[in-house]
XYZ file of C-alpha atoms in Angstrom:
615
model
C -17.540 -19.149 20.265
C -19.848 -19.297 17.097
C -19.642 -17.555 13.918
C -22.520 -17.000 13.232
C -24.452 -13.681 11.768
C -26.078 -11.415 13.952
C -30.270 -12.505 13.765
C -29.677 -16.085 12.326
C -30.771 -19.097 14.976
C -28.707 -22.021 16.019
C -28.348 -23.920 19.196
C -26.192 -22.087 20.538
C -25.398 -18.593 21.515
C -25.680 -16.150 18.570
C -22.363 -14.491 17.697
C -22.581 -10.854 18.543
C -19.643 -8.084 17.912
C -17.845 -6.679 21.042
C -19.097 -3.601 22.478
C -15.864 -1.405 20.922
C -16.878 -2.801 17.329
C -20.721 -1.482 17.741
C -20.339 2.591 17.447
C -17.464 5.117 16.866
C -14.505 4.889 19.499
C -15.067 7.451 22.406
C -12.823 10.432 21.866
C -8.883 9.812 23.606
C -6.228 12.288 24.329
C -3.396 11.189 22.122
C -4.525 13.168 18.756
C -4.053 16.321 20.808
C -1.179 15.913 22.296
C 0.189 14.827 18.775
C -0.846 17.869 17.620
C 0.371 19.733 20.816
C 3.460 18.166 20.187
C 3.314 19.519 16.249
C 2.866 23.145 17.258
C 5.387 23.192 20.215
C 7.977 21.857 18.285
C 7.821 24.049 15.783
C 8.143 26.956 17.968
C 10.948 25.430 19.431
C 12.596 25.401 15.626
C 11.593 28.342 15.117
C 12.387 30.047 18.304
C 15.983 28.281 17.808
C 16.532 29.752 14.119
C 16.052 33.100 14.423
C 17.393 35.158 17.129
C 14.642 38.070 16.547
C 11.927 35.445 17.359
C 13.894 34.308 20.833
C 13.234 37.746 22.477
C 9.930 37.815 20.992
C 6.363 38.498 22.908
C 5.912 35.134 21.729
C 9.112 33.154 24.021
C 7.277 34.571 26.706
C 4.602 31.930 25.660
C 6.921 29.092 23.968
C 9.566 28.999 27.118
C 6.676 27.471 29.487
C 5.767 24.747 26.882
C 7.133 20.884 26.791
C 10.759 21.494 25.461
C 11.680 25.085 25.132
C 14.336 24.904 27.802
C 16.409 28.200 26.997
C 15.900 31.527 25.043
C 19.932 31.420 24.837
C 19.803 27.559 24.370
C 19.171 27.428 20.397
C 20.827 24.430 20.696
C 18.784 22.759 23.063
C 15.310 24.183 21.389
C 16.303 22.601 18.360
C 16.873 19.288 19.355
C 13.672 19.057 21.560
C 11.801 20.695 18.781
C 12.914 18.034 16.292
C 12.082 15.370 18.634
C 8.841 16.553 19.139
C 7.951 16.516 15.695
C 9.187 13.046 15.057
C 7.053 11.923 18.244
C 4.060 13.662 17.239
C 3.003 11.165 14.694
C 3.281 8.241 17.026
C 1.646 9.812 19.755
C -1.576 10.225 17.895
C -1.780 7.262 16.800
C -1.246 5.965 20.173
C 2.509 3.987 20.030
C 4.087 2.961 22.970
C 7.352 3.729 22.595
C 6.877 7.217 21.148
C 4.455 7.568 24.163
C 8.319 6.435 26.532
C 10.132 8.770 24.106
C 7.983 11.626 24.947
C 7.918 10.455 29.105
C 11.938 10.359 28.771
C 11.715 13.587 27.340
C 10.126 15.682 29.484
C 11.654 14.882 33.155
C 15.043 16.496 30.866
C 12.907 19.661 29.978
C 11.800 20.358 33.408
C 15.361 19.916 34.508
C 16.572 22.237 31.736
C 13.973 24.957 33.074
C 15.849 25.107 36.234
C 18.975 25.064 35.129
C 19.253 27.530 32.007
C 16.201 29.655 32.774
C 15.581 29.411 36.437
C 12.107 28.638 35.608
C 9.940 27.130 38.528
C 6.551 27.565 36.359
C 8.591 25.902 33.075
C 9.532 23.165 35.110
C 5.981 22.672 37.258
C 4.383 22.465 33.863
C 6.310 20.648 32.130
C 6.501 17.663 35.506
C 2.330 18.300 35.210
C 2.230 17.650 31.191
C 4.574 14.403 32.485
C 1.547 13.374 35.080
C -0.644 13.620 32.693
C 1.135 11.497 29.864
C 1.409 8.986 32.828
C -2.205 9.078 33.935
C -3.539 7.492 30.556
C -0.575 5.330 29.574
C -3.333 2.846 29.127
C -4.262 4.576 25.686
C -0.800 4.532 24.553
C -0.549 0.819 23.918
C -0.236 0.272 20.267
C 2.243 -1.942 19.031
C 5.239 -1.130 16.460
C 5.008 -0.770 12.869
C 6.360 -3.389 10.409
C 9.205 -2.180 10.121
C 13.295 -2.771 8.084
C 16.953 -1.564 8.196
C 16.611 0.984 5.053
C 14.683 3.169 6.862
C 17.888 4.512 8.707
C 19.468 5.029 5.525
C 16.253 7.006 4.759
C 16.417 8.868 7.699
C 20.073 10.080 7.156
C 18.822 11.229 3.489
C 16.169 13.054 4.717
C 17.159 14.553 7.941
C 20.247 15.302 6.828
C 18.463 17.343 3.852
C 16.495 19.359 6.440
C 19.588 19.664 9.199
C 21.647 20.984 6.051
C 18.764 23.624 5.109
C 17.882 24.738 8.914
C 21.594 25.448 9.221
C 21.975 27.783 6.301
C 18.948 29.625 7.677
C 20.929 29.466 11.390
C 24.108 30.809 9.730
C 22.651 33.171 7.656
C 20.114 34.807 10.379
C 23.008 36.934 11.974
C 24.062 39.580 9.296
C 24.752 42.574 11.889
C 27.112 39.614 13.489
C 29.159 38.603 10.585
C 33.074 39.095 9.979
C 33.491 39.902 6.738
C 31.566 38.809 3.879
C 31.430 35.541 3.375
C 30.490 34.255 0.159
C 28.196 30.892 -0.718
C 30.822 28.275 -0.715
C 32.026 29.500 2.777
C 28.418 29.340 4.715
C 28.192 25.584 2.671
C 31.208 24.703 3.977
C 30.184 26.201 7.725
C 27.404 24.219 8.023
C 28.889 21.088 7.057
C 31.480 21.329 9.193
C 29.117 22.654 12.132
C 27.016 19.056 11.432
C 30.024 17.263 12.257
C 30.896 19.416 15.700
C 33.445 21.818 13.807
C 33.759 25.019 14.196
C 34.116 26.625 10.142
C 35.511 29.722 8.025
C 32.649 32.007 9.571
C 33.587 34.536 12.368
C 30.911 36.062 14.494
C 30.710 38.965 16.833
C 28.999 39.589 20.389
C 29.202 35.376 21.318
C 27.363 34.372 18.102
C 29.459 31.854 17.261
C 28.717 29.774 20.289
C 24.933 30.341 19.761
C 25.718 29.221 15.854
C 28.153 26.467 17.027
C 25.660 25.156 19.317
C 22.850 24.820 16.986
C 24.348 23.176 13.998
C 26.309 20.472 16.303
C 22.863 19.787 17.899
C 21.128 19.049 14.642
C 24.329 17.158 13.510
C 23.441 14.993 16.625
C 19.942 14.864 15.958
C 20.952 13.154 12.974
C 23.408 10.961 13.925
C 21.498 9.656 17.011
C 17.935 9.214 15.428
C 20.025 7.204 12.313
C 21.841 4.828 15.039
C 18.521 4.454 16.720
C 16.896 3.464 13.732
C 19.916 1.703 12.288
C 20.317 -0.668 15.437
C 16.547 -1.110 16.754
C 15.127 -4.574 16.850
C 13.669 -5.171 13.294
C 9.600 -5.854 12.968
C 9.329 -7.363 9.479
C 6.303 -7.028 7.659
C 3.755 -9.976 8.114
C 3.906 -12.675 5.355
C 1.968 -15.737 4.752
C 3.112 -18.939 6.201
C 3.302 -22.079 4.573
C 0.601 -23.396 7.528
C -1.489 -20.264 6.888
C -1.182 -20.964 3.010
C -2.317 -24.411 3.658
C -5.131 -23.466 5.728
C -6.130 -20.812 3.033
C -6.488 -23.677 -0.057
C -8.332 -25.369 2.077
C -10.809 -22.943 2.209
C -10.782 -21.555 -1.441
C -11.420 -25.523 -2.140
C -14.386 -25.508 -0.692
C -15.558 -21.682 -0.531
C -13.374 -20.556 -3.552
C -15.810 -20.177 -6.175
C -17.845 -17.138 -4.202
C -15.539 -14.887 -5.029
C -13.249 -14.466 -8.028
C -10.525 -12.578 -6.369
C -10.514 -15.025 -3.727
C -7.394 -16.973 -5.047
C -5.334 -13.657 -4.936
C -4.989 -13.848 -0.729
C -2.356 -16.375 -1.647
C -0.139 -13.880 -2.437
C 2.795 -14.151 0.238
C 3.354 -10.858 0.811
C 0.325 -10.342 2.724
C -0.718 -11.511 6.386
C -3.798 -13.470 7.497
C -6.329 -13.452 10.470
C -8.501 -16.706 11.020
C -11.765 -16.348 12.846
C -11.591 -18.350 16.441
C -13.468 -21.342 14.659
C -11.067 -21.526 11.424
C -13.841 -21.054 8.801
C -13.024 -18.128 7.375
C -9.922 -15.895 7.038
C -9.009 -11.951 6.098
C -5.797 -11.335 4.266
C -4.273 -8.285 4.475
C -0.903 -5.892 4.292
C 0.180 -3.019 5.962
C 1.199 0.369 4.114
C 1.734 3.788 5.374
C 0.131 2.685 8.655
C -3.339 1.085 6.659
C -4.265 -1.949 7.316
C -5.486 -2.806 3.880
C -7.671 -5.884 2.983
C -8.794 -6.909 -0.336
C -11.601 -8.762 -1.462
C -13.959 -10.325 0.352
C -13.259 -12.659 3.564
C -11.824 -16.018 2.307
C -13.790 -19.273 3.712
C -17.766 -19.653 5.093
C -20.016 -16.397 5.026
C -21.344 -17.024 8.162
C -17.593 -17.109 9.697
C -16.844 -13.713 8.180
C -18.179 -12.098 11.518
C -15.151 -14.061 13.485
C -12.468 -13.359 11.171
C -13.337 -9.282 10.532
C -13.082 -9.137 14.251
C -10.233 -10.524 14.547
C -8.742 -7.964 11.642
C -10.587 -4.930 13.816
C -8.938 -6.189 16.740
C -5.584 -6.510 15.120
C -5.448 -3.123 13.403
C -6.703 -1.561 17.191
C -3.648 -3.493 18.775
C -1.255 -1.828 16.515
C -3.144 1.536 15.949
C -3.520 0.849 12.397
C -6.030 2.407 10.252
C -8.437 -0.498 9.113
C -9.843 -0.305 5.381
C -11.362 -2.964 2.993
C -10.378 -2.530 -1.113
C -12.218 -4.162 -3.822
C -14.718 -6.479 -1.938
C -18.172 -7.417 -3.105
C -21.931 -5.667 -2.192
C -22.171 -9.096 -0.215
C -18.584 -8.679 1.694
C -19.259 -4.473 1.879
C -23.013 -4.952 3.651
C -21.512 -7.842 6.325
C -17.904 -5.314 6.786
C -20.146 -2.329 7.563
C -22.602 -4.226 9.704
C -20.205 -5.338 12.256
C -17.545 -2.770 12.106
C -19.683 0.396 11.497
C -18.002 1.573 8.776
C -18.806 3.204 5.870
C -18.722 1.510 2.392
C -18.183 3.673 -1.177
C -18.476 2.306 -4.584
C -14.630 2.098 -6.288
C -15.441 0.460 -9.907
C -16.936 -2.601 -11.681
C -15.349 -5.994 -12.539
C -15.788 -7.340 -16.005
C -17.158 -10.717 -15.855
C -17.646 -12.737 -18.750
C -19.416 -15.905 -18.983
C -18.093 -18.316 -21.382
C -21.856 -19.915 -22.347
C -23.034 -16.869 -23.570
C -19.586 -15.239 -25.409
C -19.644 -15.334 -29.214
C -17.930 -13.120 -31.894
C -21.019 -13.342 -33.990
C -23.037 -9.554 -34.300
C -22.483 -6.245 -34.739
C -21.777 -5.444 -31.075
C -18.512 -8.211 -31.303
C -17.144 -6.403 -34.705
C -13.809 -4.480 -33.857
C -12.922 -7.553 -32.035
C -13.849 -10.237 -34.752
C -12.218 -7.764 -36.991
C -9.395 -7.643 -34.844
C -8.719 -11.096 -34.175
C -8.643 -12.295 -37.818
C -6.405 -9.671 -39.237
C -3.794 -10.909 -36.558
C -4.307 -14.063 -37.304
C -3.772 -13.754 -40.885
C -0.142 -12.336 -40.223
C 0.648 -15.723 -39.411
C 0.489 -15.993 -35.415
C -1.383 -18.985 -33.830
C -2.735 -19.540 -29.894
C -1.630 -21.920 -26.669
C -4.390 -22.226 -24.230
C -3.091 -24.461 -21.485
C -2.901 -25.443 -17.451
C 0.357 -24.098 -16.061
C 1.063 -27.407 -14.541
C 0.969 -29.245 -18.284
C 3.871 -26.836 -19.465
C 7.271 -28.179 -19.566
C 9.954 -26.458 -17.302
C 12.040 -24.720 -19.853
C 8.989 -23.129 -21.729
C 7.472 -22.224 -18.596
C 11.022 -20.724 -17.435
C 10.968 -18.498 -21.077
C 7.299 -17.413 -20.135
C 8.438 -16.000 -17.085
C 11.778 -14.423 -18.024
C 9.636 -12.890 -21.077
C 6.962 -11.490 -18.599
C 9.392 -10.191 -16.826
C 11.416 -8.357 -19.692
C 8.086 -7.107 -21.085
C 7.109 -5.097 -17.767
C 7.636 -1.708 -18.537
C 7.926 -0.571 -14.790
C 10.792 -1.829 -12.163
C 8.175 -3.507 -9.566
C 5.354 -5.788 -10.260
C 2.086 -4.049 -10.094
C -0.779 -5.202 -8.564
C -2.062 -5.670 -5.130
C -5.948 -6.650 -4.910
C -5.970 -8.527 -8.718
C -2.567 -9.962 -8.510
C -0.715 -12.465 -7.692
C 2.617 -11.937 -8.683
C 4.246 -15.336 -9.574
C 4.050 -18.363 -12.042
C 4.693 -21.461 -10.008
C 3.351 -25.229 -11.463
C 4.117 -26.112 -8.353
C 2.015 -24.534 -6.170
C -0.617 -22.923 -8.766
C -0.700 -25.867 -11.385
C -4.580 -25.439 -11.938
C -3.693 -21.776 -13.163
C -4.155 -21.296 -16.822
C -0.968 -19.601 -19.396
C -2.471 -18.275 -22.366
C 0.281 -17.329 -25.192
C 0.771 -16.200 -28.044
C 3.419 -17.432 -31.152
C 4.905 -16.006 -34.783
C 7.202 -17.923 -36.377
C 9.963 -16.262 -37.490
C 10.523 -15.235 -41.183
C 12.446 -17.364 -43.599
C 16.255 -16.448 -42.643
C 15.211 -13.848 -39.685
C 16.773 -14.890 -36.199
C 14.543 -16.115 -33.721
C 13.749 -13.200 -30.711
C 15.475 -13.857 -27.198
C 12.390 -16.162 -26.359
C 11.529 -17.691 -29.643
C 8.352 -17.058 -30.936
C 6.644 -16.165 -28.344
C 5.131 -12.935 -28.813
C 2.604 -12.356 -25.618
C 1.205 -14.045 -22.960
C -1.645 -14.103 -20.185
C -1.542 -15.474 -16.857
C -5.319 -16.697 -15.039
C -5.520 -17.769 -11.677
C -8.061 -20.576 -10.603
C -11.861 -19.160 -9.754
C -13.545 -22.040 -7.812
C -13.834 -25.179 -9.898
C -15.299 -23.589 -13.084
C -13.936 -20.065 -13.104
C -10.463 -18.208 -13.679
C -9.191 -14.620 -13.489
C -7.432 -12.758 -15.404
C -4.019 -11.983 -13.287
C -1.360 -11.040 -15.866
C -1.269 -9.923 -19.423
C 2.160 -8.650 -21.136
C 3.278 -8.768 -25.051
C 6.262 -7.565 -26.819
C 6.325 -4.257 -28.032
C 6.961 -5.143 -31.681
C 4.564 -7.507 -31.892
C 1.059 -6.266 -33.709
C -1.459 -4.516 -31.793
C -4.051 -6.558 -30.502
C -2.240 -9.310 -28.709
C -4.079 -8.840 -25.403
C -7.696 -9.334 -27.287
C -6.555 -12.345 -29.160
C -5.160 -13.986 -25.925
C -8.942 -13.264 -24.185
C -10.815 -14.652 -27.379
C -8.544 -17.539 -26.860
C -9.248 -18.329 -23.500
C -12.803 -17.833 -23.731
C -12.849 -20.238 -27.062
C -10.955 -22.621 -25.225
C -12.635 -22.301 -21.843
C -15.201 -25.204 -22.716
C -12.672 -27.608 -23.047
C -11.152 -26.691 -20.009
C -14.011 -27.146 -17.843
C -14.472 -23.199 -17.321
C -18.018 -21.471 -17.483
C -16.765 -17.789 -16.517
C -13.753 -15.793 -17.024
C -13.105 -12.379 -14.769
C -11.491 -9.619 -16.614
C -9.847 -6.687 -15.467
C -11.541 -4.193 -12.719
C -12.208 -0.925 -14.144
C -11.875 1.960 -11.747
C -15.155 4.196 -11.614
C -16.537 2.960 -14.337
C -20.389 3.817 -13.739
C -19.246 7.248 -13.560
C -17.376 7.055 -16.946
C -20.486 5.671 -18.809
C -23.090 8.136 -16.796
C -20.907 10.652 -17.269
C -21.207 10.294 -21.530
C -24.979 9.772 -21.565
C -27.668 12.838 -22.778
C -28.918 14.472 -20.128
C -25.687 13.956 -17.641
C -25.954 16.735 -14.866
C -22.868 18.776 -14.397
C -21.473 17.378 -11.132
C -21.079 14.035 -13.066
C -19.634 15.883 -16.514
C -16.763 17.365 -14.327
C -16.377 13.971 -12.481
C -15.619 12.299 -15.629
C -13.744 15.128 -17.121
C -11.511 14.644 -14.138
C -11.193 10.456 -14.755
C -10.244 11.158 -18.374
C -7.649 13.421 -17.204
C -5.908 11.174 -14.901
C -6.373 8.732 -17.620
C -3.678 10.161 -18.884
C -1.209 8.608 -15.983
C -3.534 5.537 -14.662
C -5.677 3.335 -16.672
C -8.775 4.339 -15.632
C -10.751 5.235 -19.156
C -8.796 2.696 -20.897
C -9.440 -0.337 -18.838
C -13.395 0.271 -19.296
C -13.104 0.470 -22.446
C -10.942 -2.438 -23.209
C -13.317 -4.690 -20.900
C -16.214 -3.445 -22.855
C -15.292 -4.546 -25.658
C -16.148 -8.497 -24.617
C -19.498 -7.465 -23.768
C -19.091 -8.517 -19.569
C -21.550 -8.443 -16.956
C -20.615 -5.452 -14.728
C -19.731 -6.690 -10.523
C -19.663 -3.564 -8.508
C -16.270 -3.773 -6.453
C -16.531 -1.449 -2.975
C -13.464 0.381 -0.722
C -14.794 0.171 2.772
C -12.823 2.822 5.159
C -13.700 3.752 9.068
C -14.340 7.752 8.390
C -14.090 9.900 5.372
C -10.472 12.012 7.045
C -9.417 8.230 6.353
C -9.993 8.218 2.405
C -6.902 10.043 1.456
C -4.732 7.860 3.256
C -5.754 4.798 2.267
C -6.319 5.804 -1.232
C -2.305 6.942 -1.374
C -1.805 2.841 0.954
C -4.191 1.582 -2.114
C -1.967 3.190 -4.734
C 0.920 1.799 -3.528
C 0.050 -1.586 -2.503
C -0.783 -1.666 -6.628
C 2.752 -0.499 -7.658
C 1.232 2.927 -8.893
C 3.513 4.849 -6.404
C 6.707 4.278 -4.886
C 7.908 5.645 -1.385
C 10.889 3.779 -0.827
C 14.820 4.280 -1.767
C 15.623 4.346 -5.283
C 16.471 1.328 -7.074
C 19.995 1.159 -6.749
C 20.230 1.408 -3.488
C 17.262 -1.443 -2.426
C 18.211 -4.857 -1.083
C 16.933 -7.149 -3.605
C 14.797 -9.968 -2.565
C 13.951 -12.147 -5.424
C 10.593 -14.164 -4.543
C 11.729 -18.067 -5.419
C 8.214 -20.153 -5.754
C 8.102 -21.816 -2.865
C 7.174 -25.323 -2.889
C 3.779 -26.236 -1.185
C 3.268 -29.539 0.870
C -0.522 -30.332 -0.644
C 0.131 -30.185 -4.240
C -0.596 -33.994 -5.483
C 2.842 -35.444 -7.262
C 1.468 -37.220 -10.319
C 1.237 -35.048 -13.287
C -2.659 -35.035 -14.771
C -3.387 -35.802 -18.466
C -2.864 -32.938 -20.744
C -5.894 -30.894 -21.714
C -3.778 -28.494 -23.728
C -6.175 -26.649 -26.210
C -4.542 -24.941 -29.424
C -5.664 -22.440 -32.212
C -3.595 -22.213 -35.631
C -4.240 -19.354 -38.097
């Protein structure tokens, strides 16, 4: 099969994109039967909560729909209703085993139609709703989420949360039925013990005990059973990179590495990777919230991109993942929405500097110039090095420093990160640090004099990017500038002609947005990106990166349909360690990320080309 573009010649057969990957995907019945399921099962809730609602015009409708099997089962429309709700989501996106959840589950609400209500229509339509699911099984097929043990934890939190709340509603729906008055401690202590198949302190009248009884042991079951499930279901661990896949990958930043300058970032090993049938090019990727998010550009040959995004199209189909591209190039966003007709919006602008033409000479370099000597008149010198020249215990103090210097619990960074310092396995990447000697009879810090440092990951042959920058608190302002002017002083020596910076978020709209003559659609755009400056570094980072006087790359997100933009932009945010929608710290299994060592880094250690700068 060749990899070829669409309308270039070659001997043989041009490559040309399956017929599913050429328009939008014909319309399929699982989004509204996810929604159907949404709507039923929240009359079953509600139907089972309050008793008004049961002998309502509207049972007469909800007892013929999929799972309301009683009026005087509140028990039994509660369960069914919080099943359908937790099915819902999988059945729109088209899972297989929501899709057998939901085929399991409705043979038991015909049966509870005869039974309870005597209900021949109930049951007819809920054995027709059952033909139906079974007539297009074929477009339930997708595979499971990744997938880990915490999320039963998770569930029990959460559930349990909305189990306790529905039953205070349950026992406090019946105020005509009540013995006594029972005060707030006593319903509390009613529901909890209803959860656990009790009966509590609360007496009811006219039977509505049982009806009470019922419901609260059926959403203490709920609980229980959906935990266990979770608890106890084969684990689906998110995809990582193999060492053969990591292998394959240098191989084709060695010789295709220098087109792209985030490129060396899809060796982080927390994401997956797709080869194209021939091996020539590659798409890294991880999956969040049910995105399939890739960064970048493809890794390897251009004209193998085509093979590879395929492969990623076919992948995120297969497991009915939303597909959806973050930070690529105008050349990666044209050849992504030519062969998977998607749509392609500009995110920001990456700073690129190129070392030939940086000088702190002119008015336009002043703060910085400024800047830089004033630091380096309170006594603090420059290290410029390859990571594989430092010597084990200072590169050990550089990390434990970069780590104590992070002012949030994970490591940020998703697209422009890549989240270790290994000589072993990145020994071309370049540490950048910064050093103050400690007054005369002052103790030395916890890591000497080391006051700041900068991490830059390979860029092709001549290039590096900027992947890490952290500094001590109480050092002087201005550590990250004097760490760039370092690097770019010292990039000559090194053999580097270009340096990327950061990627600043929006940024066209930021500097349209403070020109004369700057409509008002783009005025309140930027008002808006200053005031979520406030939280992200949006504003900031432009500025900063302005300051070295960079050549602006547009970066693009590339997403299948605008509905899509919200949820990848919430994937996005926390693939970059901006958001957090897991279990709190204390309670996560730690998994500390050991370097890892890497079969095709050469033994012998290379002369040192170690560049320093002394105030």
């Amino acid at each position: 099969m060749s990899d070829r573009l669409d309308g270039e010649k070659s001997g043989t057969v041009a490559w040309r994109r399956p017929r599913w990957l050429r328009g939008p995907r014909p319309a399929s019945v699982p989004p509204l039967i996810g929604s159907a399921g949404v709507v039923v099962g929240l009359l079953d809730i509600v139907s089972g909560v309050f008793p008004r609602f049961r002998h309502s015009r509207m049972h007469h409708l909800a007892e013929v729909l999929p799972g309301a099997v009683s009026p005087l089962a509140a028990a039994a429309s509660l369960v069914v209703g919080i099943l359908l709700l937790l099915l819902a989501h999988g059945l729109k996106r088209r899972k297989r085993r929501a899709w057998t959840a939901a085929v399991a589950l409705l043979p038991v609400g015909a049966l509870a139609q005869l039974i309870y209500r005597h209900s021949v229509f109930g049951a007819v339509l809920s054995l027709l709703l059952l033909g139906f699911l079974v007539w297009h099984r074929k477009e339930f097929a997708a595979l499971p989420d990744p997938r880990s043990r915490w999320k039963a934890l998770l569930n029990a939190v959460v559930l349990g949360g909305a189990s306790f709340g529905i039953g205070m509603v349950i026992v406090s729906s019946h105020p005509g039925r009540i013995v006594g008055s029972p005060g707030g401690w006593e319903r509390v202590q009613h529901v909890l013990w209803g959860l656990c198949g009790f009966e509590g302190p609360i007496a009811y009248t006219h039977h509505v005990d049982y009806t009470v009884g019922y419901s609260l042991g059926a959403l203490g079951l709920v609980t229980a059973a959906t935990t266990a499930y979770l608890a106890f279901r084969p684990e689906h661990p998110a995809a990582r990179l193999t060492e053969d896949d990591e292998l394959r990958l240098r191989e084709l930043l060695e010789r295709h590495g220098g087109r792209d300058s985030l490129g060396y970032f899809a060796l982080r090993r927390d994401k997956g990777a797709v080869f194209s049938p021939t091996g020539k090019a590659a798409v890294c990727y991880r999956v969040i919230s049910g995105v399939m998010l890739a960064s970048g550009d493809p890794i390897g040959d251009v004209e193998a991109w085509p093979g590879a995004i395929e492969r990623f199209m076919e992948v995120a189909r297969a497991h009915s993942w939303t597909p959806a591209v973050t930070g690529c190039s105008e050349t990666g966003g044209q050849v992504w929405t030519r062969e998977t007709g998607m749509d392609a919006l500009e995110l920001g602008d990456e700073a690129i500097v190129d070392v030939a033409d940086f000088t702190l000479s002119g008015r336009a370099m002043r703060n910085v110039r400024q800047m830089v000597k004033r630091i380096e008149r309170n006594g603090y010198e420059t290290r410029v090095r390859r990571v594989r020249d430092l010597e084990p215990e200072e590169l050990a103090r550089i990390q434990r420093a970069a780590d104590a210097w992070r002012d949030t619990d994970t490591e940020r960074g998703f697209s422009m990160a890549l989240g270790r310092i290994d000589a072993v396995a990145d020994g071309d990447a370049v540490i950048a640090t910064a050093h103050q000697a400690p007054e005369e009879g002052a103790e030395p810090g916890p890591f000497g004099d080391l006051k700041a440092m900068q991490h830059y990951v390979p860029w092709g042959r001549d290039g590096i990017s900027l992947e890490l920058m952290r500094r001590d608190r109480a050092a002087d302002p201005g550590m990250n500038e004097l760490l760039i002017v370092a690097a770019l002083q010292a990039a000559p020596e090194l053999k580097i002609a270009r340096v990327s910076l950061n990627f600043a978020v929006f940024r066209s709209s930021l500097e349209r947005g403070e020109k004369l003559g700057a409509g008002p659609v783009i005025r309140i755009w930027r008002g808006m990106l200053i005031f979520l400056s406030r939280w992200y570094q949006i504003e900031s980072l432009y500025k900063f990166n302005d300051k070295f006087q960079p050549r602006w790359e547009p970066r693009y997100v590339v997403f299948r349909n605008s509905r899509d933009i919200p949820r990848i932009g919430l994937a996005a945010l926390q693939a970059e360690g901006y958001l957090e929608l897991g279990l709190p710290r204390a309670l996560r299994r730690r998994t500390p990320a050991e370097p890892r060592p890497c079969a095709h880094v050469p033994t012998p250690r290379p002369a040192r080309d170690t560049v320093e700068r002394a105030a």
